Coordinates of C-alpha atoms in Angstrom, one line a residue:
Chain A
M25 CA -24.3 -10.1 59.1
F26 CA -23.7 -6.4 60.2
K27 CA -20.1 -7.4 61.6
D28 CA -19.1 -9.4 58.5
L29 CA -20.2 -6.1 56.4
F30 CA -17.8 -3.6 58.6
N31 CA -15.0 -6.2 58.4
K32 CA -14.9 -6.8 54.9
K33 CA -12.5 -3.9 53.6
R34 CA -11.7 -5.5 50.1
K35 CA -13.9 -5.2 47.2
Y36 CA -14.0 -8.3 44.8
A37 CA -15.0 -8.3 41.2
T38 CA -17.8 -10.7 40.3
I39 CA -16.6 -13.4 37.8
P40 CA -19.4 -15.3 36.4
S41 CA -19.4 -18.8 37.6
E42 CA -18.9 -21.8 35.4
K43 CA -22.7 -22.6 35.5
T44 CA -23.8 -18.9 34.8
K45 CA -21.4 -19.2 31.7
R46 CA -23.0 -22.4 30.6
D47 CA -26.2 -20.8 30.8
I48 CA -25.5 -18.9 27.2
P49 CA -24.7 -21.6 24.6
E50 CA -21.5 -20.9 23.2
G51 CA -21.6 -18.9 20.0
L52 CA -25.5 -17.9 20.3
M53 CA -24.7 -14.2 20.0
T54 CA -21.7 -12.5 18.0
K55 CA -20.3 -9.1 18.5
C56 CA -19.3 -7.3 14.9
S57 CA -15.6 -6.6 14.8
K58 CA -16.0 -3.6 13.4
C59 CA -19.1 -1.6 14.8
G60 CA -19.5 -3.6 18.0
T61 CA -23.3 -4.5 17.4
I62 CA -24.2 -7.7 19.3
Q63 CA -26.5 -10.1 17.3
Y64 CA -27.8 -13.6 17.2
S65 CA -25.4 -15.7 15.5
K66 CA -28.3 -17.4 13.4
E67 CA -29.4 -14.2 12.0
L68 CA -25.9 -13.5 11.0
E69 CA -25.4 -16.6 9.3
K70 CA -28.5 -16.0 7.4
N71 CA -27.4 -12.6 6.3
L72 CA -24.3 -14.3 4.8
K73 CA -22.0 -13.3 7.7
V74 CA -22.6 -9.7 6.6
C75 CA -23.2 -7.4 9.8
P76 CA -26.9 -6.2 9.6
S77 CA -25.8 -2.8 11.2
C78 CA -23.0 -1.8 9.5
G79 CA -22.5 -3.9 6.7
F80 CA -19.0 -5.4 7.7
H81 CA -18.2 -8.6 5.6
N82 CA -17.0 -11.2 7.8
K83 CA -14.5 -13.9 6.3
L84 CA -16.3 -17.0 4.8
G85 CA -14.7 -20.7 4.6
A86 CA -14.6 -22.1 1.2
L87 CA -17.6 -24.3 2.1
E88 CA -19.9 -21.4 3.2
R89 CA -18.8 -19.8 0.0
I90 CA -19.8 -22.6 -2.1
Q91 CA -22.8 -22.9 -0.3
A92 CA -23.8 -19.1 -0.9
T93 CA -22.7 -19.0 -4.4
L94 CA -23.6 -22.4 -6.4
D95 CA -27.1 -23.2 -7.3
D96 CA -28.2 -25.2 -4.3
G97 CA -24.8 -25.0 -2.6
R98 CA -24.0 -28.0 -4.8
I99 CA -20.4 -28.7 -6.2
F100 CA -18.8 -31.6 -7.9
E101 CA -15.5 -31.4 -6.4
Y102 CA -12.1 -32.0 -8.4
D103 CA -8.9 -33.4 -6.8
A104 CA -10.6 -33.6 -3.3
D105 CA -8.0 -35.8 -2.1
M106 CA -4.8 -33.6 -3.0
I107 CA -2.5 -32.9 -0.2
S108 CA 0.5 -31.0 0.7
V109 CA 3.7 -32.7 1.5
D110 CA 6.7 -31.0 3.0
P111 CA 9.3 -31.0 0.3
L112 CA 11.7 -28.5 2.1
E113 CA 11.3 -30.4 5.3
F114 CA 10.5 -26.8 7.0
P115 CA 10.2 -26.6 10.7
D116 CA 6.5 -27.3 12.0
Y117 CA 5.1 -27.6 8.6
P118 CA 3.8 -30.8 8.8
S119 CA 2.0 -30.3 12.3
R120 CA 0.5 -27.2 11.2
L121 CA -0.9 -28.8 8.1
A122 CA -2.5 -31.3 10.2
K123 CA -3.7 -28.7 12.9
D124 CA -5.4 -26.7 9.9
M125 CA -7.1 -30.0 8.5
E126 CA -8.6 -30.7 11.8
K127 CA -9.5 -27.2 12.2
T128 CA -11.2 -26.5 8.9
G129 CA -12.4 -30.0 7.9
L130 CA -10.4 -29.0 4.5
R131 CA -7.3 -30.9 2.9
D132 CA -5.6 -27.4 1.8
A133 CA -6.5 -24.0 1.1
V134 CA -8.6 -24.1 -1.8
V135 CA -11.7 -26.1 -2.9
T136 CA -12.0 -26.6 -6.7
G137 CA -15.0 -28.0 -8.8
E138 CA -18.0 -27.6 -11.0
G139 CA -21.5 -26.4 -10.5
T140 CA -23.8 -24.0 -11.9
I141 CA -25.0 -20.5 -11.1
G142 CA -28.1 -19.1 -12.2
G143 CA -28.5 -22.4 -14.3
Y144 CA -24.9 -21.4 -15.9
P145 CA -22.2 -24.1 -15.6
V146 CA -18.9 -22.8 -14.3
V147 CA -15.6 -23.9 -13.0
L148 CA -15.2 -22.5 -9.7
A149 CA -12.2 -22.2 -7.1
V150 CA -12.8 -20.8 -3.7
M151 CA -9.6 -20.2 -1.5
S152 CA -9.9 -20.4 2.4
F153 CA -8.3 -18.0 4.8
D154 CA -8.5 -20.3 7.7
F155 CA -6.2 -22.9 6.1
N156 CA -2.9 -21.7 6.7
G157 CA -3.9 -18.2 6.0
G158 CA -4.8 -19.1 2.7
T159 CA -1.4 -19.3 1.3
L160 CA -0.6 -20.6 -2.2
G161 CA 1.6 -23.6 -2.1
S162 CA 1.9 -26.6 -4.4
V163 CA -1.5 -28.0 -3.8
V164 CA -3.2 -24.8 -4.3
G165 CA -1.1 -23.9 -7.3
E166 CA -2.0 -27.3 -8.6
K167 CA -5.6 -27.5 -8.2
I168 CA -6.2 -24.1 -9.6
T169 CA -4.2 -24.9 -12.6
R170 CA -6.1 -28.2 -13.2
A171 CA -9.1 -26.3 -12.6
I172 CA -8.2 -23.6 -15.5
E173 CA -7.1 -26.7 -17.8
T174 CA -10.9 -28.3 -17.2
A175 CA -12.5 -25.0 -17.8
M176 CA -10.8 -24.7 -21.2
Q177 CA -11.4 -28.3 -21.9
K178 CA -15.1 -28.0 -21.2
K179 CA -15.3 -24.6 -22.4
Y180 CA -17.1 -23.3 -19.0
P181 CA -16.2 -20.1 -17.6
L182 CA -13.8 -19.7 -14.9
I183 CA -14.6 -18.1 -11.4
I184 CA -12.0 -17.9 -8.7
F185 CA -12.7 -16.4 -5.1
S186 CA -9.4 -15.5 -3.6
S187 CA -8.5 -15.0 -0.1
S188 CA -5.1 -15.2 0.9
G189 CA -1.9 -14.0 2.8
G190 CA 0.2 -14.7 -0.2
A191 CA 2.7 -17.4 -1.2
R192 CA 3.3 -20.1 1.1
T193 CA 6.8 -19.2 2.9
Q194 CA 7.2 -23.3 4.0
E195 CA 7.3 -24.1 0.5
S196 CA 9.5 -21.1 -0.8
I197 CA 10.3 -21.5 -4.3
L198 CA 8.0 -24.2 -5.2
S199 CA 5.3 -21.9 -3.9
L200 CA 6.6 -18.8 -5.8
M201 CA 6.9 -20.8 -9.0
Q202 CA 3.0 -21.7 -8.5
M203 CA 2.3 -18.1 -9.5
A204 CA 4.2 -18.4 -12.9
K205 CA 2.4 -21.7 -13.4
T206 CA -1.2 -20.3 -12.8
S207 CA -0.7 -17.4 -14.6
A208 CA 1.0 -19.4 -17.4
A209 CA -2.5 -21.3 -17.4
L210 CA -4.8 -18.5 -17.6
A211 CA -2.9 -17.2 -20.7
R212 CA -3.8 -20.2 -22.2
F213 CA -7.4 -20.3 -21.4
S214 CA -7.5 -16.5 -22.2
D215 CA -6.3 -17.6 -25.6
S216 CA -9.0 -20.0 -26.0
G217 CA -11.6 -17.5 -25.6
G218 CA -12.5 -18.4 -22.1
L219 CA -14.2 -15.9 -19.6
Y220 CA -12.2 -15.6 -15.9
I221 CA -14.1 -13.6 -13.3
S222 CA -11.8 -13.2 -10.5
V223 CA -13.4 -12.3 -7.1
I224 CA -11.3 -10.8 -4.3
T225 CA -12.5 -11.1 -0.7
D226 CA -11.0 -10.1 2.4
P227 CA -7.9 -10.2 2.8
T228 CA -6.0 -11.1 -0.5
Y229 CA -2.3 -10.2 -0.7
G230 CA 1.1 -11.1 -1.9
G231 CA 1.5 -13.8 -4.5
V232 CA -2.1 -14.5 -5.3
T233 CA -2.6 -10.5 -6.0
A234 CA 0.4 -11.0 -8.2
S235 CA -0.9 -13.6 -10.1
Y236 CA -4.5 -15.0 -10.7
A237 CA -6.4 -12.7 -8.4
M238 CA -5.4 -9.8 -10.6
L239 CA -5.6 -11.5 -14.2
G240 CA -9.4 -11.8 -14.2
D241 CA -11.3 -10.3 -17.4
I242 CA -13.6 -9.0 -14.8
I243 CA -12.3 -8.2 -11.4
I244 CA -15.1 -8.0 -8.6
A245 CA -14.5 -7.1 -4.9
E246 CA -16.5 -7.5 -2.0
P247 CA -17.1 -4.1 0.1
G248 CA -14.2 -3.4 2.4
A249 CA -12.1 -6.4 1.2
R250 CA -8.4 -5.3 1.8
F251 CA -6.2 -6.6 -0.9
G252 CA -2.7 -5.7 -2.4
F253 CA 0.9 -6.7 -2.9
A254 CA 2.5 -5.6 0.3
G255 CA 0.0 -5.3 3.4
A256 CA -0.1 -2.2 5.4
R257 CA 2.0 -4.1 8.2
V258 CA 5.0 -4.5 5.9
I259 CA 4.8 -1.2 4.5
E260 CA 4.8 0.2 7.4
G261 CA 7.4 -1.8 8.8
T262 CA 9.7 -1.8 5.9
I263 CA 9.8 1.8 4.9
R264 CA 7.9 3.4 7.6
Q265 CA 5.6 5.1 5.4
K266 CA 2.3 6.4 7.1
L267 CA -0.9 5.1 5.3
P268 CA -4.1 7.0 4.3
E269 CA -7.6 6.1 5.6
G270 CA -9.1 2.9 4.0
F271 CA -5.8 2.1 2.4
Q272 CA -6.0 -0.9 0.0
T273 CA -9.9 -1.5 0.8
A274 CA -11.9 -2.6 -2.3
E275 CA -13.3 1.0 -2.7
F276 CA -9.9 2.5 -2.5
N277 CA -8.5 -0.1 -5.0
Q278 CA -11.5 0.7 -7.3
K279 CA -10.6 4.3 -7.3
H280 CA -7.0 3.6 -8.3
G281 CA -8.4 1.5 -11.3
Q282 CA -7.5 -1.9 -9.9
V283 CA -11.0 -3.4 -9.7
D284 CA -14.2 -3.5 -12.1
I285 CA -17.0 -3.8 -9.5
V286 CA -17.5 -4.0 -5.8
V287 CA -20.4 -6.0 -5.2
H288 CA -22.1 -6.7 -1.9
R289 CA -22.2 -10.3 -0.7
K290 CA -26.0 -10.4 -1.1
D291 CA -25.9 -9.5 -4.6
M292 CA -23.0 -11.7 -5.6
R293 CA -24.9 -14.4 -7.2
A294 CA -27.1 -12.1 -9.2
V295 CA -24.2 -10.2 -10.7
L296 CA -22.4 -13.2 -11.4
T297 CA -25.4 -14.7 -13.2
K298 CA -25.8 -11.4 -15.1
L299 CA -22.1 -11.6 -16.3
L300 CA -22.5 -15.3 -17.2
E301 CA -25.7 -14.5 -19.1
L302 CA -23.9 -11.7 -21.0
H303 CA -21.4 -13.8 -22.0
A304 CA -23.2 -17.0 -22.7
G305 CA -22.4 -16.9 -26.4
T306 CA -18.9 -16.4 -26.1
A307 CA -17.7 -18.2 -23.0
T308 CA -19.0 -21.6 -24.3
K309 CA -18.1 -21.2 -27.8
G310 CA -14.5 -19.5 -27.3
A311 CA -14.3 -16.4 -29.6
M312 CA -10.7 -17.1 -30.3
G313 CA -10.5 -20.6 -29.8
E314 CA -13.1 -21.8 -32.7
Chain B
M29 CA 40.9 -7.6 1.2
S30 CA 38.9 -4.4 2.0
S31 CA 35.8 -6.0 0.4
E32 CA 36.0 -9.0 2.8
L33 CA 32.7 -10.5 4.3
P34 CA 32.4 -11.5 7.7
F35 CA 32.6 -15.2 7.4
E36 CA 36.0 -14.4 5.4
R37 CA 37.8 -13.0 8.5
P38 CA 39.8 -16.2 9.2
L39 CA 41.2 -15.9 5.7
A40 CA 42.1 -12.2 6.1
E41 CA 43.9 -12.9 9.0
V42 CA 46.3 -15.5 7.7
K43 CA 47.0 -13.2 4.8
S44 CA 47.8 -10.1 6.9
K45 CA 50.1 -12.3 8.9
I46 CA 51.8 -13.7 5.5
E47 CA 52.2 -10.1 4.4
E48 CA 53.6 -8.9 7.7
L49 CA 56.1 -11.6 7.6
R50 CA 57.2 -10.6 4.0
K51 CA 57.6 -7.1 5.2
I52 CA 59.9 -8.0 8.0
S53 CA 62.0 -10.3 6.0
I54 CA 62.7 -7.4 3.5
E55 CA 63.0 -4.7 6.1
K56 CA 65.1 -6.9 8.7
Q57 CA 67.0 -9.2 6.0
I58 CA 65.8 -12.4 8.0
D59 CA 64.6 -15.3 5.9
F60 CA 61.3 -16.2 6.5
S61 CA 60.4 -18.1 3.7
D62 CA 59.6 -21.6 5.3
E63 CA 57.1 -19.8 7.9
I64 CA 55.6 -18.0 4.6
A65 CA 55.2 -21.3 2.6
K66 CA 53.6 -22.8 5.5
L67 CA 51.2 -20.2 6.1
E68 CA 50.3 -20.0 2.3
E69 CA 49.6 -23.7 2.4
R70 CA 47.2 -23.0 5.4
Y71 CA 45.7 -20.1 3.5
L72 CA 44.7 -22.7 0.4
K73 CA 43.4 -25.1 2.8
L74 CA 41.3 -22.7 4.5
E75 CA 40.2 -21.0 1.3
E76 CA 39.1 -24.5 0.0
E77 CA 37.3 -25.5 3.3
L78 CA 35.5 -22.1 3.4
Y79 CA 34.2 -21.8 -0.1
S80 CA 33.2 -25.4 -0.5
N81 CA 30.9 -25.1 2.6
L82 CA 29.3 -21.9 2.2
S83 CA 25.9 -21.8 4.1
A84 CA 22.7 -20.4 2.8
A85 CA 23.8 -17.3 4.9
D86 CA 27.2 -16.9 3.8
K87 CA 25.9 -17.0 0.1
I88 CA 23.2 -14.1 0.9
Q89 CA 26.3 -12.2 1.8
I90 CA 28.1 -12.8 -1.3
A91 CA 24.8 -12.3 -3.4
R92 CA 24.2 -8.9 -1.7
H93 CA 28.1 -7.7 -1.9
P94 CA 28.3 -4.1 -2.8
S95 CA 30.7 -4.7 -5.7
R96 CA 28.8 -7.6 -7.0
P97 CA 28.4 -7.3 -10.9
T98 CA 24.9 -5.4 -11.8
T99 CA 23.0 -5.8 -14.9
L100 CA 24.5 -3.1 -16.6
D101 CA 28.0 -4.7 -15.9
Y102 CA 27.0 -7.8 -17.5
V103 CA 25.5 -5.7 -20.6
A104 CA 28.6 -3.9 -21.0
A105 CA 30.9 -7.3 -20.7
M106 CA 29.1 -9.5 -22.7
F107 CA 26.8 -7.6 -25.4
T108 CA 27.7 -5.2 -27.9
D109 CA 25.7 -2.1 -29.9
F110 CA 23.7 -1.8 -26.6
I111 CA 20.9 0.8 -26.7
E112 CA 19.1 1.4 -23.6
L113 CA 15.3 2.3 -23.9
H114 CA 13.3 4.1 -21.4
G115 CA 9.9 4.4 -20.0
D116 CA 6.6 2.4 -19.8
R117 CA 4.4 5.2 -21.8
L118 CA 1.9 5.2 -19.1
F119 CA 3.8 6.6 -15.9
G120 CA 7.3 7.0 -15.9
D121 CA 10.8 5.6 -16.3
D122 CA 11.8 3.4 -13.5
L123 CA 15.5 2.8 -13.1
A124 CA 15.3 0.0 -10.6
I125 CA 14.7 -2.1 -14.1
V126 CA 16.9 -1.3 -17.1
G127 CA 16.4 -2.8 -20.7
G128 CA 17.1 -2.4 -24.4
I129 CA 18.5 -3.9 -27.6
A130 CA 21.9 -5.4 -28.0
K131 CA 23.9 -8.0 -29.7
L132 CA 25.1 -11.4 -28.4
N133 CA 27.7 -12.7 -30.6
G134 CA 26.0 -10.7 -33.5
V135 CA 22.5 -11.9 -32.6
P136 CA 20.1 -8.7 -31.8
V137 CA 18.6 -9.6 -28.6
T138 CA 16.4 -7.9 -26.0
V139 CA 17.9 -7.6 -22.5
I140 CA 16.5 -6.5 -19.2
G141 CA 17.3 -6.9 -15.8
H142 CA 16.9 -5.5 -12.2
Q143 CA 19.8 -2.8 -11.6
K144 CA 20.8 -1.7 -8.3
G145 CA 23.0 1.1 -7.8
K146 CA 26.9 1.4 -7.7
D147 CA 26.9 4.2 -4.7
T148 CA 24.5 5.6 -2.2
K149 CA 23.3 8.3 -5.0
D150 CA 22.8 5.8 -7.7
N151 CA 21.1 3.5 -5.4
I152 CA 18.5 6.3 -4.3
A153 CA 18.0 7.0 -8.0
R154 CA 17.3 3.2 -8.7
N155 CA 15.3 2.6 -5.3
F156 CA 18.0 -0.1 -4.6
G157 CA 16.8 -2.1 -7.3
S158 CA 13.2 -2.5 -6.0
P159 CA 10.8 -2.0 -9.0
H160 CA 7.7 0.0 -9.0
P161 CA 4.7 -1.0 -11.6
E162 CA 6.3 1.2 -14.2
G163 CA 9.4 -0.7 -13.9
Y164 CA 7.8 -4.0 -14.6
R165 CA 5.3 -2.4 -17.7
K166 CA 8.5 -1.1 -19.1
A167 CA 9.9 -4.6 -19.2
L168 CA 6.6 -5.7 -20.6
R169 CA 6.7 -3.2 -23.3
L170 CA 10.3 -4.1 -24.2
M171 CA 9.2 -7.6 -24.5
D172 CA 6.2 -7.2 -26.2
Q173 CA 8.6 -5.6 -28.7
A174 CA 11.3 -8.6 -28.8
N175 CA 8.3 -10.9 -29.6
K176 CA 6.9 -8.6 -32.4
F177 CA 10.4 -8.6 -34.0
G178 CA 11.5 -12.1 -33.2
R179 CA 14.4 -11.2 -31.0
P180 CA 15.2 -13.2 -28.1
I181 CA 14.8 -12.3 -24.6
I182 CA 17.6 -12.3 -22.0
T183 CA 16.8 -11.3 -18.4
F184 CA 19.1 -10.8 -15.3
L185 CA 17.3 -11.0 -12.0
D186 CA 18.9 -9.3 -9.0
T187 CA 15.9 -7.8 -6.6
K188 CA 15.1 -7.6 -3.1
G189 CA 11.7 -7.6 -4.4
A190 CA 9.1 -5.2 -5.6
F191 CA 8.9 -1.8 -3.9
P192 CA 6.7 -2.3 -0.8
G193 CA 5.2 1.3 -0.6
A194 CA 1.6 3.0 -1.0
T195 CA 2.8 4.4 -4.6
A196 CA 3.4 1.1 -6.0
E197 CA 0.1 -0.3 -4.6
E198 CA -1.8 2.6 -5.8
R199 CA -0.7 2.4 -9.4
G200 CA -1.2 -1.7 -9.3
I201 CA 2.0 -3.5 -8.3
G202 CA 0.3 -6.9 -8.1
E203 CA -1.1 -6.7 -11.6
S204 CA 2.0 -5.5 -13.1
I205 CA 3.9 -8.7 -11.6
A206 CA 1.0 -10.9 -12.6
R207 CA 0.8 -9.5 -16.3
N208 CA 4.0 -9.9 -16.9
M209 CA 4.3 -13.6 -16.2
F210 CA 1.0 -13.9 -18.0
A211 CA 2.6 -12.3 -21.0
M212 CA 5.9 -14.0 -20.8
A213 CA 4.1 -17.4 -20.9
R214 CA 2.9 -16.6 -24.6
Y215 CA 6.1 -15.1 -26.1
R216 CA 7.0 -16.9 -29.4
V217 CA 10.7 -16.0 -29.1
P218 CA 13.4 -17.8 -26.9
I219 CA 13.7 -16.6 -23.3
V220 CA 16.7 -17.0 -21.2
V221 CA 16.7 -16.0 -17.5
V222 CA 19.7 -15.7 -15.4
V223 CA 19.3 -15.0 -11.5
T224 CA 22.5 -13.1 -10.9
G225 CA 22.1 -12.0 -7.2
E226 CA 19.0 -12.1 -5.1
G227 CA 16.1 -13.4 -6.6
S228 CA 13.4 -12.4 -4.1
S229 CA 9.4 -12.9 -4.7
G230 CA 7.4 -11.9 -7.3
G231 CA 9.3 -9.0 -7.9
A232 CA 12.3 -11.1 -9.4
L233 CA 9.8 -13.7 -11.0
A234 CA 7.7 -10.9 -12.9
I235 CA 10.8 -10.9 -15.2
G236 CA 11.6 -14.7 -14.8
V237 CA 9.4 -17.0 -16.8
G238 CA 12.0 -18.3 -19.0
N239 CA 12.5 -21.4 -21.4
R240 CA 15.8 -21.8 -19.7
V241 CA 16.5 -20.3 -16.0
L242 CA 20.1 -20.1 -15.1
M243 CA 21.4 -19.4 -11.6
L244 CA 25.1 -17.9 -10.5
E245 CA 26.4 -20.5 -8.1
H246 CA 26.0 -18.0 -5.0
A247 CA 22.9 -16.5 -5.9
V248 CA 19.9 -16.9 -3.8
Y249 CA 16.3 -17.2 -4.9
S250 CA 13.1 -17.6 -2.7
V251 CA 9.5 -16.9 -2.3
L252 CA 10.6 -13.7 0.0
S253 CA 13.7 -12.6 1.8
P254 CA 14.8 -14.4 4.8
E255 CA 14.4 -11.3 6.6
G256 CA 10.7 -11.1 5.8
A257 CA 9.7 -14.7 6.3
A258 CA 11.6 -14.6 9.6
S259 CA 9.7 -11.8 10.9
I260 CA 6.5 -13.0 9.6
L261 CA 6.8 -16.6 10.8
F262 CA 9.3 -16.5 13.8
K263 CA 8.1 -13.0 14.7
D264 CA 11.8 -12.0 14.7
A265 CA 13.8 -10.9 11.8
S266 CA 17.4 -11.4 13.5
Q267 CA 16.7 -15.4 12.9
A268 CA 17.1 -14.7 9.3
A269 CA 20.0 -17.1 8.9
K270 CA 18.1 -19.8 10.3
M271 CA 15.3 -19.1 8.1
A272 CA 17.7 -18.9 4.7
E273 CA 18.7 -22.5 5.8
A274 CA 15.0 -23.6 6.1
M275 CA 13.7 -22.0 3.0
K276 CA 16.3 -23.8 1.0
I277 CA 17.4 -20.6 -1.2
T278 CA 20.6 -21.8 -3.0
A279 CA 21.2 -22.8 -6.4
N280 CA 21.8 -26.5 -5.4
D281 CA 18.4 -26.5 -3.8
L282 CA 16.9 -25.1 -6.7
L283 CA 18.2 -27.2 -9.2
R284 CA 17.0 -30.3 -7.0
F285 CA 13.4 -28.7 -7.1
Q286 CA 13.8 -28.3 -10.8
A287 CA 12.9 -24.6 -10.5
I288 CA 16.1 -23.7 -12.5
D289 CA 18.3 -25.5 -15.3
E290 CA 22.0 -24.9 -14.3
I291 CA 24.2 -23.5 -11.9
V292 CA 26.8 -21.3 -13.6
P293 CA 30.2 -21.6 -11.6
E294 CA 31.6 -18.1 -10.1
P295 CA 35.2 -17.2 -9.4
R296 CA 36.6 -18.5 -6.1
G297 CA 35.1 -16.1 -3.5
G298 CA 32.3 -14.8 -5.7
A299 CA 31.6 -12.9 -9.0
H300 CA 33.0 -9.8 -7.3
R301 CA 36.3 -11.3 -7.3
N302 CA 36.8 -11.4 -10.7
P303 CA 33.9 -9.8 -12.9
E304 CA 35.5 -10.3 -16.3
Q305 CA 36.0 -14.0 -15.9
Q306 CA 32.5 -14.1 -14.6
A307 CA 31.0 -12.5 -17.4
E308 CA 32.7 -14.7 -19.9
T309 CA 31.8 -17.9 -18.1
L310 CA 28.0 -16.6 -17.9
K311 CA 28.2 -15.5 -21.8
S312 CA 29.0 -18.8 -22.9
A313 CA 26.5 -20.5 -20.7
I314 CA 23.8 -18.4 -22.0
W315 CA 24.8 -18.8 -25.6
K316 CA 24.7 -22.6 -25.4
H317 CA 21.2 -22.4 -24.4
L318 CA 20.1 -19.5 -26.7
R319 CA 21.5 -21.5 -29.6
E320 CA 19.6 -24.6 -28.6
L321 CA 16.5 -22.4 -28.3
M322 CA 16.7 -20.5 -31.7
K323 CA 16.5 -23.7 -33.5
M324 CA 13.0 -24.2 -32.0
D325 CA 10.1 -23.1 -33.9
P326 CA 7.7 -20.5 -32.1
E327 CA 5.1 -23.1 -30.9
Q328 CA 7.6 -25.5 -29.5
L329 CA 9.2 -22.5 -27.7
V330 CA 5.6 -21.8 -26.2
K331 CA 5.0 -25.4 -25.3
D332 CA 8.3 -25.9 -24.0
R333 CA 8.1 -22.8 -21.5
Y334 CA 4.3 -24.0 -20.6
E335 CA 5.7 -27.4 -20.0
K336 CA 8.5 -26.4 -17.9
F337 CA 6.5 -24.1 -15.5
R338 CA 3.3 -26.7 -15.3
K339 CA 5.1 -29.4 -13.7
I340 CA 6.7 -27.5 -10.9
G341 CA 5.1 -28.3 -7.4
K342 CA 5.3 -31.2 -4.9
F343 CA 2.1 -32.9 -3.7
A344 CA 0.6 -36.3 -2.9
F345 CA -2.9 -37.7 -2.8
I346 CA -4.4 -39.1 0.3
H347 CA -4.8 -42.9 -0.8
D348 CA -0.9 -42.7 -1.6
V349 CA 0.1 -41.7 1.6
V350 CA -2.2 -44.1 3.6
E351 CA -1.0 -47.0 1.2
Q352 CA 2.6 -45.9 2.1
V353 CA 1.9 -46.0 5.8

């Protein structure tokens, strides 16, 4: 024993064995990416994925968002079977789509449908950043346009939760034109007197910001949500501009007149219910449409 | 050929050989007419080959050529009585977008377009044709006016994209682009859009929602610049040429995807080789469409435009795909 002790010159770091790793179940604890606080994942889930110590709003997938927003988390989904094709025959696009479908359990980057919030019927569209960066391609554009048209027919208010890296490069021009298509549909909806509430979540950029996300009668953003047209990396990369602290956060954007209200996730349902109630007379009848 | 592009070099070499032989034959009184005729024949063949097989990357070079005609060149050549109007009444006057009232074949129209500079100084004043929100809001104001007075709207698209900078973001560049598309969808007057050079991203589309969208033969139109796409997807901007092919940005591609209605031919080698001829061809194409649109009533125009954009997009349903398999 003693001999061994003297002979050993090198020091080794301890690497936890496969067995000790297995002792802590996968994902039991979560470390906040903002403040570093470690907490039980279950607690974080219960808190709608908002860090209890610093208030950081983690991203929600479309299904989690629906769960947190609609009464009983229940949605009557539209166009659930619509899927993307590869019109440009773009390198690796089909395999990327397949991978994202498997990863997310979604068929594309938006889920649309109807449900109620505080008892008020709404048409809801929720984007999911985890599917191809929440990019706007033909399917997202078509599903959102159909949702707008349905809201117009049924005279329901429309709520879109945005979360997107922007237009989908793999569908180039077809993707770009979805901006015009959705904006045109929103113009019709607006003329019919319909209420459209846009909720911007982290992150929302490019073609989504430059179309339906910024066309809400009322624009809400979650605290800290970054949104804009060109992201900080693009700006720094193209024009080498130094950007101020907190650039493009919800609070920054509110200060610059781009957002009506910044709403904490725990208050979102209550604020939406209040807004729906305030528009109850007009949204269902259509102020201009009747 | 001082304005020659890299892919045109073989052509320039043959041309300089021809000129050299001519010079020698005059100076030394030697008859080279056979050799010259042969070279000229080769030149024509080479030219034919070169311009009928342009790649997307070649077309980008033509579309970005420093002497490619700009909006103001077309305005001067095609319209009469042009009065330029300035400012958005909110913040300032963005020279990256120009606009005003003019007559096309005697008909008063509102004309708007992106404006790149003619030299470095002009380019700096015009921010290289990349607008801020005030540019789009100026366009919006002029289009609202056109709608009020029943004037058709003609727009020219030629931009690398909206300006990617903090000032543009702070003043709501995203909202300004969205608002223009929203407004253009509702106008009760004819709108003819022409992609004259580079149509890149929402910065181009913000003045691009028309009843008819025409595109010059060598113009390009895409969701973002191939350089930008390459740096995002391939993490390497130098792969732009490969990306340009993959993104299907040429007029032929766009016609196939129903994103445009007509390709307007360019003089051999590009619009910069013969701007007068180009303006004439383009003018007659615009006029042909405008005359058709002017016969439609306001409701028809709104509906026609809505349906045009409503049907753009390619998608499938899962059961169809399963059936096909």
